[in-house]
C-alpha cells in the first residue's frame, strides 16, 4: 500500500466537474496538479479557484507534461472514449464520468484499452456512494429483511435539469441513459444481476428530443422483481430532487426510503425509523448536497483502492453490466417486449 502523495489531473471543468474539483481539493494525500478544458476560460477559472499549477486546453499536452498518477475525466460522454484511450496510451489510471459512452462498442473499447495497458479504470458512478443508498445496502446485507424479492426504486422530479445541462435537450436517448443508469445500477446492487428488462418510455416536456419518463420492470436472476421508474417531468410539491425513494421487501421485512431521506426498516415485526440525510459541507448546497457528498465518497473510494492496489466497486467492467441494462431498456421500448441484457 503506497502512502505517497498522488498527482491528479482533471479533464473537463464544466458544471458537474466543480464537485469533482472540490472533492479532490478535500481528499488528503491528493495534489490536484493539472486541469484541462478545451474552453480556455473554464480551464483558467478552475486553475485559479483551486490553485492548480498546470492549466491546459489540450489533454495530450497535459498527459505529456504533468506526470500524473491518475486522471479524472469529467467531460460529457461523446469525448470519453478518445480521452480514456489517450490516458491508457500513457498508462495513467483513469476515472471517467457516467454515462460511460454513447455506444456499447465504445464502452468495450475503453475497458479493453485500460486492460491492455494494465491500468485501473473506474466509472464515476456516484449513486453507489450516496449515504442514504449505502444505508439501505447495509440493511439488506445485514439480512434484516431476508433476501429481497420485490422492490421499487423511484426518482421523479420536475427540477429543471436542462438549466444546468442544456445539452440534455438534444440527446437522442435521455432519461434512461442520463439518470436511469444510476438507478439501474442500484437495482443491481440490491437485487443482483438481471435476467430481463421490460420498459415503457414517455416524452412529456415539449422541445426535447427524447424520453423524459421511463418505467422499467426488472426480473433478476434471484427471482426478485424490481420496478425502476424515473421522470424529469413530474409536478410534485415539495419536489424531492435529487432523492431516490424506494421500497424493498423481503421475507423478514422491508426497507423504505421516504421523502426527506427518512429510512424505515421493518424486521421481524419491529419497525425503526432513522434520518439518513447528510449534513452540508463547506462547498455543498441544497438541494444537491447529498449528491455532492457522494462525489467526495466516490473519489475517496478511488484513492483508497489505488493505494491498496485493489479494484474499485465500479470498474469499467462492472459498469458494462449496468450499461447493458440501459441498452436492454431502449431495445425493450422499441421492440415492445422483455429483453435480456447483453452479456
Ligand atoms: N452523477 C451526477 O449526478 C451527474 C450530474 C451532472 C452531470 N453528470 C455527468 O458529468 C459529465 C459532464 O457533464 P456537465 O454537465 O458537467 O457538462 P459540461 O458541458 O458543463 O462540462 C463539460 C466540459 O468538458 C469540456 N470538454 C469537452 N471535451 C473536452 C476535451 N476533449 N478536452 C477538454 N475538455 C473538454 C467542455 O469544454 C466543458 O467545459 C456528463 O457525463 C454528465 O452526465 C453527472
mmCIF file of C-alpha atoms and ligand atoms in Angstrom:
data_model
loop_
_atom_site.group_PDB
_atom_site.id
_atom_site.type_symbol
_atom_site.label_atom_id
_atom_site.label_comp_id
_atom_site.label_asym_id
_atom_site.label_seq_id
_atom_site.Cartn_x
_atom_site.Cartn_y
_atom_site.Cartn_z
ATOM 1 C CA UNK A 1 0.000 0.000 0.000
ATOM 2 C CA UNK A 2 1.524 3.316 -1.071
ATOM 3 C CA UNK A 3 1.176 6.432 1.067
ATOM 4 C CA UNK A 4 2.990 8.686 -1.441
ATOM 5 C CA UNK A 5 1.096 11.798 -2.457
ATOM 6 C CA UNK A 6 -0.893 11.330 -5.664
ATOM 7 C CA UNK A 7 -0.707 13.789 -8.567
ATOM 8 C CA UNK A 8 -4.184 14.209 -10.061
ATOM 9 C CA UNK A 9 -5.402 15.816 -13.281
ATOM 10 C CA UNK A 10 -8.982 16.690 -14.203
ATOM 11 C CA UNK A 11 -10.222 16.920 -17.802
ATOM 12 C CA UNK A 12 -13.444 18.915 -18.254
ATOM 13 C CA UNK A 13 -14.080 21.863 -15.926
ATOM 14 C CA UNK A 14 -17.786 22.369 -16.605
ATOM 15 C CA UNK A 15 -20.926 22.169 -14.478
ATOM 16 C CA UNK A 16 -20.545 18.874 -12.629
ATOM 17 C CA UNK A 17 -16.726 18.929 -12.546
ATOM 18 C CA UNK A 18 -16.942 21.681 -9.922
ATOM 19 C CA UNK A 19 -17.929 18.964 -7.456
ATOM 20 C CA UNK A 20 -15.019 16.756 -8.564
ATOM 21 C CA UNK A 21 -12.615 19.672 -8.130
ATOM 22 C CA UNK A 22 -13.890 20.477 -4.631
ATOM 23 C CA UNK A 23 -13.652 16.815 -3.681
ATOM 24 C CA UNK A 24 -10.062 16.416 -4.933
ATOM 25 C CA UNK A 25 -9.126 19.565 -3.039
ATOM 26 C CA UNK A 26 -10.547 17.948 0.131
ATOM 27 C CA UNK A 27 -9.075 14.444 -0.065
ATOM 28 C CA UNK A 28 -5.875 14.067 1.983
ATOM 29 C CA UNK A 29 -2.773 12.994 0.054
ATOM 30 C CA UNK A 30 -4.035 14.161 -3.344
ATOM 31 C CA UNK A 31 -2.425 17.079 -5.164
ATOM 32 C CA UNK A 32 -4.507 18.493 -7.988
ATOM 33 C CA UNK A 33 -1.609 19.375 -10.316
ATOM 34 C CA UNK A 34 -3.369 19.919 -13.647
ATOM 35 C CA UNK A 35 -6.741 20.875 -15.069
ATOM 36 C CA UNK A 36 -7.749 20.770 -18.713
ATOM 37 C CA UNK A 37 -10.709 22.132 -20.631
ATOM 38 C CA UNK A 38 -10.870 22.884 -24.322
ATOM 39 C CA UNK A 39 -12.575 26.112 -23.289
ATOM 40 C CA UNK A 40 -9.596 28.150 -22.003
ATOM 41 C CA UNK A 41 -11.753 30.361 -19.768
ATOM 42 C CA UNK A 42 -13.111 27.307 -17.944
ATOM 43 C CA UNK A 43 -9.651 25.779 -17.521
ATOM 44 C CA UNK A 44 -8.250 29.067 -16.222
ATOM 45 C CA UNK A 45 -11.156 29.607 -13.834
ATOM 46 C CA UNK A 46 -10.696 26.123 -12.347
ATOM 47 C CA UNK A 47 -6.909 26.554 -12.054
ATOM 48 C CA UNK A 48 -7.367 29.886 -10.279
ATOM 49 C CA UNK A 49 -10.161 28.701 -7.961
ATOM 50 C CA UNK A 50 -8.321 25.550 -6.860
ATOM 51 C CA UNK A 51 -4.753 26.871 -7.014
ATOM 52 C CA UNK A 52 -3.719 24.344 -9.665
ATOM 53 C CA UNK A 53 -0.276 24.879 -11.246
ATOM 54 C CA UNK A 54 -0.967 23.156 -14.595
ATOM 55 C CA UNK A 55 -3.629 24.597 -16.887
ATOM 56 C CA UNK A 56 -4.282 23.042 -20.311
ATOM 57 C CA UNK A 57 -6.678 23.189 -23.230
ATOM 58 C CA UNK A 58 -5.256 20.012 -24.788
ATOM 59 C CA UNK A 59 -5.377 16.705 -22.929
ATOM 60 C CA UNK A 60 -2.431 15.304 -24.919
ATOM 61 C CA UNK A 61 -0.224 18.158 -23.715
ATOM 62 C CA UNK A 62 -1.382 17.582 -20.138
ATOM 63 C CA UNK A 63 -0.522 13.874 -20.285
ATOM 64 C CA UNK A 64 2.876 14.645 -21.838
ATOM 65 C CA UNK A 65 3.880 17.183 -19.194
ATOM 66 C CA UNK A 66 2.003 16.814 -15.908
ATOM 67 C CA UNK A 67 3.406 13.475 -14.602
ATOM 68 C CA UNK A 68 0.012 12.336 -13.359
ATOM 69 C CA UNK A 69 -0.661 9.403 -11.026
ATOM 70 C CA UNK A 70 -4.262 9.393 -12.235
ATOM 71 C CA UNK A 71 -6.707 11.368 -14.346
ATOM 72 C CA UNK A 72 -10.370 12.173 -13.746
ATOM 73 C CA UNK A 73 -12.378 12.688 -16.948
ATOM 74 C CA UNK A 74 -15.466 14.819 -16.227
ATOM 75 C CA UNK A 75 -16.450 15.679 -19.790
ATOM 76 C CA UNK A 76 -19.716 14.591 -21.451
ATOM 77 C CA UNK A 77 -19.882 11.091 -22.937
ATOM 78 C CA UNK A 78 -19.074 11.685 -26.646
ATOM 79 C CA UNK A 79 -15.473 12.553 -25.672
ATOM 80 C CA UNK A 80 -14.911 9.727 -23.163
ATOM 81 C CA UNK A 81 -13.535 7.059 -25.494
ATOM 82 C CA UNK A 82 -10.832 9.221 -27.092
ATOM 83 C CA UNK A 83 -9.750 10.593 -23.698
ATOM 84 C CA UNK A 84 -9.731 7.194 -21.947
ATOM 85 C CA UNK A 85 -7.729 5.677 -24.805
ATOM 86 C CA UNK A 86 -5.294 8.585 -24.598
ATOM 87 C CA UNK A 87 -4.910 8.061 -20.847
ATOM 88 C CA UNK A 88 -4.370 4.328 -21.398
ATOM 89 C CA UNK A 89 -1.681 5.045 -24.000
ATOM 90 C CA UNK A 90 0.145 6.981 -21.247
ATOM 91 C CA UNK A 91 -0.563 4.161 -18.738
ATOM 92 C CA UNK A 92 -2.464 6.522 -16.449
ATOM 93 C CA UNK A 93 -5.130 5.100 -14.074
ATOM 94 C CA UNK A 94 -8.440 6.673 -15.040
ATOM 95 C CA UNK A 95 -11.753 7.732 -13.564
ATOM 96 C CA UNK A 96 -14.440 8.595 -16.118
ATOM 97 C CA UNK A 97 -17.885 10.137 -15.600
ATOM 98 C CA UNK A 98 -21.109 8.325 -16.443
ATOM 99 C CA UNK A 99 -22.714 7.642 -18.885
ATOM 100 C CA UNK A 100 -19.706 5.589 -19.911
ATOM 101 C CA UNK A 101 -20.155 6.285 -23.668
ATOM 102 C CA UNK A 102 -22.773 6.730 -26.386
ATOM 103 C CA UNK A 103 -22.415 3.106 -27.574
ATOM 104 C CA UNK A 104 -21.737 -0.382 -26.247
ATOM 105 C CA UNK A 105 -18.781 -0.665 -28.670
ATOM 106 C CA UNK A 106 -17.166 2.433 -27.142
ATOM 107 C CA UNK A 107 -17.610 1.024 -23.633
ATOM 108 C CA UNK A 108 -15.991 -2.281 -24.623
ATOM 109 C CA UNK A 109 -13.130 -0.421 -26.337
ATOM 110 C CA UNK A 110 -12.375 1.625 -23.188
ATOM 111 C CA UNK A 111 -12.392 -1.425 -20.940
ATOM 112 C CA UNK A 112 -10.114 -3.201 -23.436
ATOM 113 C CA UNK A 113 -7.691 -0.282 -23.757
ATOM 114 C CA UNK A 114 -7.201 0.011 -19.990
ATOM 115 C CA UNK A 115 -6.905 -3.742 -19.563
ATOM 116 C CA UNK A 116 -4.269 -3.924 -22.305
ATOM 117 C CA UNK A 117 -2.369 -1.032 -20.695
ATOM 118 C CA UNK A 118 -2.664 -2.678 -17.263
ATOM 119 C CA UNK A 119 -4.238 0.396 -15.645
ATOM 120 C CA UNK A 120 -7.358 0.599 -13.474
ATOM 121 C CA UNK A 121 -10.487 2.211 -14.898
ATOM 122 C CA UNK A 122 -13.367 3.339 -12.703
ATOM 123 C CA UNK A 123 -16.686 4.796 -13.818
ATOM 124 C CA UNK A 124 -17.700 7.704 -11.563
ATOM 125 C CA UNK A 125 -20.994 6.044 -10.550
ATOM 126 C CA UNK A 126 -21.700 8.203 -7.542
ATOM 127 C CA UNK A 127 -25.111 6.797 -6.564
ATOM 128 C CA UNK A 128 -23.236 3.752 -5.204
ATOM 129 C CA UNK A 129 -21.660 6.118 -2.707
ATOM 130 C CA UNK A 130 -24.712 8.178 -1.688
ATOM 131 C CA UNK A 131 -25.055 7.928 2.075
ATOM 132 C CA UNK A 132 -28.824 7.121 2.084
ATOM 133 C CA UNK A 133 -28.446 4.465 -0.614
ATOM 134 C CA UNK A 134 -25.454 2.955 1.192
ATOM 135 C CA UNK A 135 -27.558 2.820 4.381
ATOM 136 C CA UNK A 136 -30.176 0.748 2.520
ATOM 137 C CA UNK A 137 -27.466 -1.561 1.203
ATOM 138 C CA UNK A 138 -26.217 -2.097 4.755
ATOM 139 C CA UNK A 139 -29.710 -3.062 5.917
ATOM 140 C CA UNK A 140 -30.062 -5.592 3.089
ATOM 141 C CA UNK A 141 -26.590 -7.021 3.622
ATOM 142 C CA UNK A 142 -27.268 -7.378 7.358
ATOM 143 C CA UNK A 143 -30.016 -9.868 6.494
ATOM 144 C CA UNK A 144 -32.601 -7.840 8.454
ATOM 145 C CA UNK A 145 -35.269 -8.206 5.753
ATOM 146 C CA UNK A 146 -34.040 -11.527 4.311
ATOM 147 C CA UNK A 147 -33.156 -11.922 0.629
ATOM 148 C CA UNK A 148 -35.148 -9.174 -1.129
ATOM 149 C CA UNK A 149 -37.856 -10.393 -3.502
ATOM 150 C CA UNK A 150 -39.562 -7.131 -4.526
ATOM 151 C CA UNK A 151 -38.531 -3.525 -4.952
ATOM 152 C CA UNK A 152 -39.469 -0.180 -6.385
ATOM 153 C CA UNK A 153 -36.748 2.412 -6.899
ATOM 154 C CA UNK A 154 -38.105 5.770 -7.965
ATOM 155 C CA UNK A 155 -36.593 9.107 -8.969
ATOM 156 C CA UNK A 156 -39.303 11.507 -10.092
ATOM 157 C CA UNK A 157 -38.805 15.242 -10.256
ATOM 158 C CA UNK A 158 -39.749 18.406 -12.085
ATOM 159 C CA UNK A 159 -36.423 20.073 -11.229
ATOM 160 C CA UNK A 160 -35.142 21.866 -14.330
ATOM 161 C CA UNK A 161 -32.109 19.718 -15.152
ATOM 162 C CA UNK A 162 -31.927 21.429 -18.561
ATOM 163 C CA UNK A 163 -30.897 24.737 -16.973
ATOM 164 C CA UNK A 164 -27.503 23.404 -15.846
ATOM 165 C CA UNK A 165 -27.191 20.770 -18.565
ATOM 166 C CA UNK A 166 -28.663 22.288 -21.771
ATOM 167 C CA UNK A 167 -27.092 19.507 -23.893
ATOM 168 C CA UNK A 168 -29.662 17.076 -22.425
ATOM 169 C CA UNK A 169 -32.430 18.636 -24.518
ATOM 170 C CA UNK A 170 -30.632 17.498 -27.687
ATOM 171 C CA UNK A 171 -29.881 13.898 -26.648
ATOM 172 C CA UNK A 172 -31.462 11.134 -28.729
ATOM 173 C CA UNK A 173 -31.648 8.993 -25.599
ATOM 174 C CA UNK A 174 -32.370 10.988 -22.499
ATOM 175 C CA UNK A 175 -33.512 9.946 -19.064
ATOM 176 C CA UNK A 176 -32.638 6.237 -19.077
ATOM 177 C CA UNK A 177 -29.078 6.966 -20.182
ATOM 178 C CA UNK A 178 -28.622 10.095 -18.073
ATOM 179 C CA UNK A 179 -30.377 9.180 -14.827
ATOM 180 C CA UNK A 180 -31.912 5.723 -15.150
ATOM 181 C CA UNK A 181 -28.364 4.379 -15.431
ATOM 182 C CA UNK A 182 -27.734 5.334 -11.778
ATOM 183 C CA UNK A 183 -30.945 3.799 -10.505
ATOM 184 C CA UNK A 184 -30.485 0.640 -12.587
ATOM 185 C CA UNK A 185 -27.017 0.348 -11.063
ATOM 186 C CA UNK A 186 -28.563 0.434 -7.579
ATOM 187 C CA UNK A 187 -31.066 -2.254 -8.617
ATOM 188 C CA UNK A 188 -28.067 -4.479 -9.399
ATOM 189 C CA UNK A 189 -26.572 -3.645 -6.010
ATOM 190 C CA UNK A 190 -29.748 -4.517 -4.098
ATOM 191 C CA UNK A 191 -31.080 -7.457 -6.128
ATOM 192 C CA UNK A 192 -28.128 -8.818 -8.139
ATOM 193 C CA UNK A 193 -27.814 -9.321 -11.884
ATOM 194 C CA UNK A 194 -30.790 -9.030 -14.205
ATOM 195 C CA UNK A 195 -32.399 -11.657 -16.424
ATOM 196 C CA UNK A 196 -34.843 -9.440 -18.364
ATOM 197 C CA UNK A 197 -35.887 -5.789 -18.669
ATOM 198 C CA UNK A 198 -39.299 -4.549 -19.842
ATOM 199 C CA UNK A 199 -39.511 -0.814 -20.428
ATOM 200 C CA UNK A 200 -42.034 1.816 -21.496
ATOM 201 C CA UNK A 201 -40.970 5.414 -22.058
ATOM 202 C CA UNK A 202 -42.828 8.715 -22.438
ATOM 203 C CA UNK A 203 -41.843 12.147 -23.681
ATOM 204 C CA UNK A 204 -43.774 14.798 -21.791
ATOM 205 C CA UNK A 205 -41.764 18.027 -21.917
ATOM 206 C CA UNK A 206 -42.039 19.943 -25.198
ATOM 207 C CA UNK A 207 -38.872 20.969 -27.030
ATOM 208 C CA UNK A 208 -36.699 17.979 -26.181
ATOM 209 C CA UNK A 209 -35.719 15.132 -28.481
ATOM 210 C CA UNK A 210 -36.130 12.051 -26.331
ATOM 211 C CA UNK A 211 -37.840 10.361 -23.396
ATOM 212 C CA UNK A 212 -38.128 12.170 -20.081
ATOM 213 C CA UNK A 213 -40.033 9.415 -18.291
ATOM 214 C CA UNK A 214 -39.346 5.698 -18.157
ATOM 215 C CA UNK A 215 -40.925 2.816 -16.292
ATOM 216 C CA UNK A 216 -38.849 -0.347 -16.199
ATOM 217 C CA UNK A 217 -39.649 -3.770 -14.818
ATOM 218 C CA UNK A 218 -36.631 -5.905 -14.000
ATOM 219 C CA UNK A 219 -36.649 -9.634 -13.429
ATOM 220 C CA UNK A 220 -33.495 -10.521 -11.505
ATOM 221 C CA UNK A 221 -31.683 -13.855 -11.674
ATOM 222 C CA UNK A 222 -32.558 -14.337 -7.991
ATOM 223 C CA UNK A 223 -36.254 -14.330 -8.951
ATOM 224 C CA UNK A 224 -36.790 -10.857 -7.460
ATOM 225 C CA UNK A 225 -38.784 -8.270 -9.398
ATOM 226 C CA UNK A 226 -37.954 -4.580 -9.262
ATOM 227 C CA UNK A 227 -39.665 -1.559 -10.762
ATOM 228 C CA UNK A 228 -37.353 1.323 -11.653
ATOM 229 C CA UNK A 229 -39.214 4.493 -12.617
ATOM 230 C CA UNK A 230 -37.622 7.822 -13.468
ATOM 231 C CA UNK A 231 -39.040 11.173 -14.518
ATOM 232 C CA UNK A 232 -37.849 14.702 -15.262
ATOM 233 C CA UNK A 233 -41.423 15.955 -15.826
ATOM 234 C CA UNK A 234 -43.269 15.303 -12.578
ATOM 235 C CA UNK A 235 -45.027 18.207 -10.915
ATOM 236 C CA UNK A 236 -44.594 17.304 -7.259
ATOM 237 C CA UNK A 237 -44.710 19.728 -4.349
ATOM 238 C CA UNK A 238 -42.386 19.697 -2.486
ATOM 239 C CA UNK A 239 -40.118 18.312 -5.195
ATOM 240 C CA UNK A 240 -37.908 15.544 -3.796
ATOM 241 C CA UNK A 241 -34.979 16.230 -6.201
ATOM 242 C CA UNK A 242 -32.425 14.634 -6.111
ATOM 243 C CA UNK A 243 -33.642 11.945 -3.733
ATOM 244 C CA UNK A 244 -34.003 8.334 -4.823
ATOM 245 C CA UNK A 245 -37.009 6.992 -2.942
ATOM 246 C CA UNK A 246 -37.552 3.275 -2.600
ATOM 247 C CA UNK A 247 -39.295 0.330 -1.057
ATOM 248 C CA UNK A 248 -37.731 -3.099 -0.856
ATOM 249 C CA UNK A 249 -39.402 -6.163 0.585
ATOM 250 C CA UNK A 250 -38.003 -9.481 1.763
ATOM 251 C CA UNK A 251 -39.364 -12.458 3.701
ATOM 252 C CA UNK A 252 -38.470 -10.944 7.090
ATOM 253 C CA UNK A 253 -39.451 -7.319 6.494
ATOM 254 C CA UNK A 254 -38.932 -4.246 4.375
ATOM 255 C CA UNK A 255 -36.836 -1.134 3.983
ATOM 256 C CA UNK A 256 -38.275 2.113 2.692
ATOM 257 C CA UNK A 257 -36.688 5.456 1.853
ATOM 258 C CA UNK A 258 -39.259 8.181 2.385
ATOM 259 C CA UNK A 259 -39.145 11.833 1.354
ATOM 260 C CA UNK A 260 -36.639 13.823 3.357
ATOM 261 C CA UNK A 261 -34.381 10.732 3.441
ATOM 262 C CA UNK A 262 -36.085 9.016 6.332
ATOM 263 C CA UNK A 263 -35.305 5.316 6.264
ATOM 264 C CA UNK A 264 -37.908 2.998 7.734
ATOM 265 C CA UNK A 265 -36.871 -0.589 8.397
ATOM 266 C CA UNK A 266 -39.248 -3.334 9.442
ATOM 267 C CA UNK A 267 -37.559 -6.522 10.564
ATOM 268 C CA UNK A 268 -39.383 -9.437 12.203
ATOM 269 C CA UNK A 269 -42.263 -7.161 13.150
ATOM 270 C CA UNK A 270 -40.129 -4.409 14.688
ATOM 271 C CA UNK A 271 -40.054 -1.025 12.908
ATOM 272 C CA UNK A 272 -37.329 1.606 13.279
ATOM 273 C CA UNK A 273 -37.064 4.967 11.546
ATOM 274 C CA UNK A 274 -33.855 6.949 11.072
ATOM 275 C CA UNK A 275 -32.741 10.157 9.406
ATOM 276 C CA UNK A 276 -30.130 9.239 6.769
ATOM 277 C CA UNK A 277 -29.788 12.689 5.231
ATOM 278 C CA UNK A 278 -26.307 14.199 5.121
ATOM 279 C CA UNK A 279 -25.070 17.484 6.581
ATOM 280 C CA UNK A 280 -23.900 20.336 4.341
ATOM 281 C CA UNK A 281 -20.155 20.517 3.652
ATOM 282 C CA UNK A 282 -18.423 23.903 3.232
ATOM 283 C CA UNK A 283 -18.720 23.567 -0.570
ATOM 284 C CA UNK A 284 -22.121 21.891 -0.926
ATOM 285 C CA UNK A 285 -25.579 23.405 -1.124
ATOM 286 C CA UNK A 286 -29.259 22.425 -1.204
ATOM 287 C CA UNK A 287 -30.779 20.589 -2.982
ATOM 288 C CA UNK A 288 -27.675 18.912 -4.432
ATOM 289 C CA UNK A 289 -25.715 18.320 -1.228
ATOM 290 C CA UNK A 290 -26.282 14.568 -0.805
ATOM 291 C CA UNK A 291 -25.251 14.015 -4.423
ATOM 292 C CA UNK A 292 -22.281 16.342 -3.971
ATOM 293 C CA UNK A 293 -21.139 14.460 -0.883
ATOM 294 C CA UNK A 294 -21.378 11.223 -2.854
ATOM 295 C CA UNK A 295 -18.844 12.663 -5.309
ATOM 296 C CA UNK A 296 -16.412 13.023 -2.418
ATOM 297 C CA UNK A 297 -17.156 9.449 -1.265
ATOM 298 C CA UNK A 298 -16.689 8.119 -4.815
ATOM 299 C CA UNK A 299 -13.337 9.817 -5.228
ATOM 300 C CA UNK A 300 -12.147 8.782 -1.740
ATOM 301 C CA UNK A 301 -13.025 5.183 -2.702
ATOM 302 C CA UNK A 302 -10.902 5.529 -5.852
ATOM 303 C CA UNK A 303 -7.917 6.828 -3.867
ATOM 304 C CA UNK A 304 -8.269 4.085 -1.235
ATOM 305 C CA UNK A 305 -8.385 1.392 -3.944
ATOM 306 C CA UNK A 306 -5.486 2.901 -5.890
ATOM 307 C CA UNK A 307 -3.342 2.996 -2.744
ATOM 308 C CA UNK A 308 -4.219 -0.595 -1.849
ATOM 309 C CA UNK A 309 -3.851 -1.861 -5.417
ATOM 310 C CA UNK A 310 -7.392 -3.283 -5.425
ATOM 311 C CA UNK A 311 -10.225 -2.914 -7.943
ATOM 312 C CA UNK A 312 -12.818 -0.249 -7.143
ATOM 313 C CA UNK A 313 -16.505 -1.212 -6.903
ATOM 314 C CA UNK A 314 -17.456 0.492 -10.143
ATOM 315 C CA UNK A 315 -14.756 -0.694 -12.555
ATOM 316 C CA UNK A 316 -15.331 -0.206 -16.264
ATOM 317 C CA UNK A 317 -16.077 -3.924 -16.441
ATOM 318 C CA UNK A 318 -18.681 -3.692 -13.682
ATOM 319 C CA UNK A 319 -20.288 -0.698 -15.367
ATOM 320 C CA UNK A 320 -20.741 -2.708 -18.576
ATOM 321 C CA UNK A 321 -23.374 -4.738 -16.700
ATOM 322 C CA UNK A 322 -25.219 -1.554 -15.748
ATOM 323 C CA UNK A 323 -24.831 -0.108 -19.242
ATOM 324 C CA UNK A 324 -26.282 -3.361 -20.640
ATOM 325 C CA UNK A 325 -29.477 -2.671 -18.666
ATOM 326 C CA UNK A 326 -29.745 0.740 -20.335
ATOM 327 C CA UNK A 327 -29.394 -0.717 -23.825
ATOM 328 C CA UNK A 328 -31.840 -3.511 -22.934
ATOM 329 C CA UNK A 329 -34.374 -0.916 -21.740
ATOM 330 C CA UNK A 330 -34.172 1.020 -25.011
ATOM 331 C CA UNK A 331 -34.479 -2.196 -27.035
ATOM 332 C CA UNK A 332 -37.436 -3.255 -24.924
ATOM 333 C CA UNK A 333 -39.204 0.045 -25.605
ATOM 334 C CA UNK A 334 -38.512 -0.239 -29.337
ATOM 335 C CA UNK A 335 -39.467 -3.911 -29.656
ATOM 336 C CA UNK A 336 -42.311 -3.866 -27.090
ATOM 337 C CA UNK A 337 -41.089 -6.992 -25.324
ATOM 338 C CA UNK A 338 -38.924 -8.009 -22.395
ATOM 339 C CA UNK A 339 -35.239 -8.099 -23.356
ATOM 340 C CA UNK A 340 -32.274 -9.933 -21.828
ATOM 341 C CA UNK A 341 -29.285 -7.613 -21.236
ATOM 342 C CA UNK A 342 -26.162 -8.176 -23.342
ATOM 343 C CA UNK A 343 -23.619 -10.374 -21.570
HETATM 344 N N1 LIG B 1 -23.530 11.902 -11.346
HETATM 345 C C1 LIG B 1 -24.231 13.009 -11.429
HETATM 346 O O1 LIG B 1 -25.035 13.284 -10.545
HETATM 347 C C2 LIG B 1 -24.020 13.936 -12.593
HETATM 348 C C3 LIG B 1 -24.705 15.165 -12.638
HETATM 349 C C4 LIG B 1 -24.477 16.014 -13.726
HETATM 350 C C5 LIG B 1 -23.622 15.618 -14.753
HETATM 351 N N2 LIG B 1 -23.009 14.411 -14.677
HETATM 352 C C6 LIG B 1 -22.124 13.946 -15.776
HETATM 353 O O2 LIG B 1 -20.956 14.753 -15.825
HETATM 354 C C7 LIG B 1 -20.465 14.825 -17.174
HETATM 355 C C8 LIG B 1 -20.198 16.269 -17.505
HETATM 356 O O3 LIG B 1 -21.416 16.944 -17.511
HETATM 357 P P1 LIG B 1 -21.505 18.534 -17.322
HETATM 358 O O4 LIG B 1 -22.930 18.859 -17.178
HETATM 359 O O5 LIG B 1 -20.540 18.992 -16.305
HETATM 360 O O6 LIG B 1 -21.012 19.004 -18.777
HETATM 361 P P2 LIG B 1 -20.454 20.449 -19.203
HETATM 362 O O7 LIG B 1 -20.761 20.591 -20.647
HETATM 363 O O8 LIG B 1 -20.922 21.501 -18.254
HETATM 364 O O9 LIG B 1 -18.881 20.302 -18.995
HETATM 365 C C9 LIG B 1 -18.067 19.506 -19.810
HETATM 366 C C10 LIG B 1 -16.770 20.262 -20.045
HETATM 367 O O10 LIG B 1 -15.858 19.412 -20.718
HETATM 368 C C11 LIG B 1 -15.128 20.186 -21.652
HETATM 369 N N3 LIG B 1 -14.602 19.264 -22.665
HETATM 370 C C12 LIG B 1 -15.313 18.532 -23.542
HETATM 371 N N4 LIG B 1 -14.478 17.789 -24.302
HETATM 372 C C13 LIG B 1 -13.229 18.078 -23.906
HETATM 373 C C14 LIG B 1 -11.950 17.596 -24.292
HETATM 374 N N5 LIG B 1 -11.794 16.702 -25.275
HETATM 375 N N6 LIG B 1 -10.873 18.088 -23.648
HETATM 376 C C15 LIG B 1 -11.016 19.000 -22.665
HETATM 377 N N7 LIG B 1 -12.203 19.476 -22.251
HETATM 378 C C16 LIG B 1 -13.302 19.011 -22.854
HETATM 379 C C17 LIG B 1 -16.138 21.200 -22.162
HETATM 380 O O11 LIG B 1 -15.496 22.328 -22.736
HETATM 381 C C18 LIG B 1 -16.922 21.523 -20.892
HETATM 382 O O12 LIG B 1 -16.386 22.626 -20.206
HETATM 383 C C19 LIG B 1 -21.548 14.184 -18.049
HETATM 384 O O13 LIG B 1 -21.120 12.907 -18.448
HETATM 385 C C20 LIG B 1 -22.781 14.112 -17.147
HETATM 386 O O14 LIG B 1 -23.618 13.014 -17.415
HETATM 387 C C21 LIG B 1 -23.172 13.577 -13.618
#
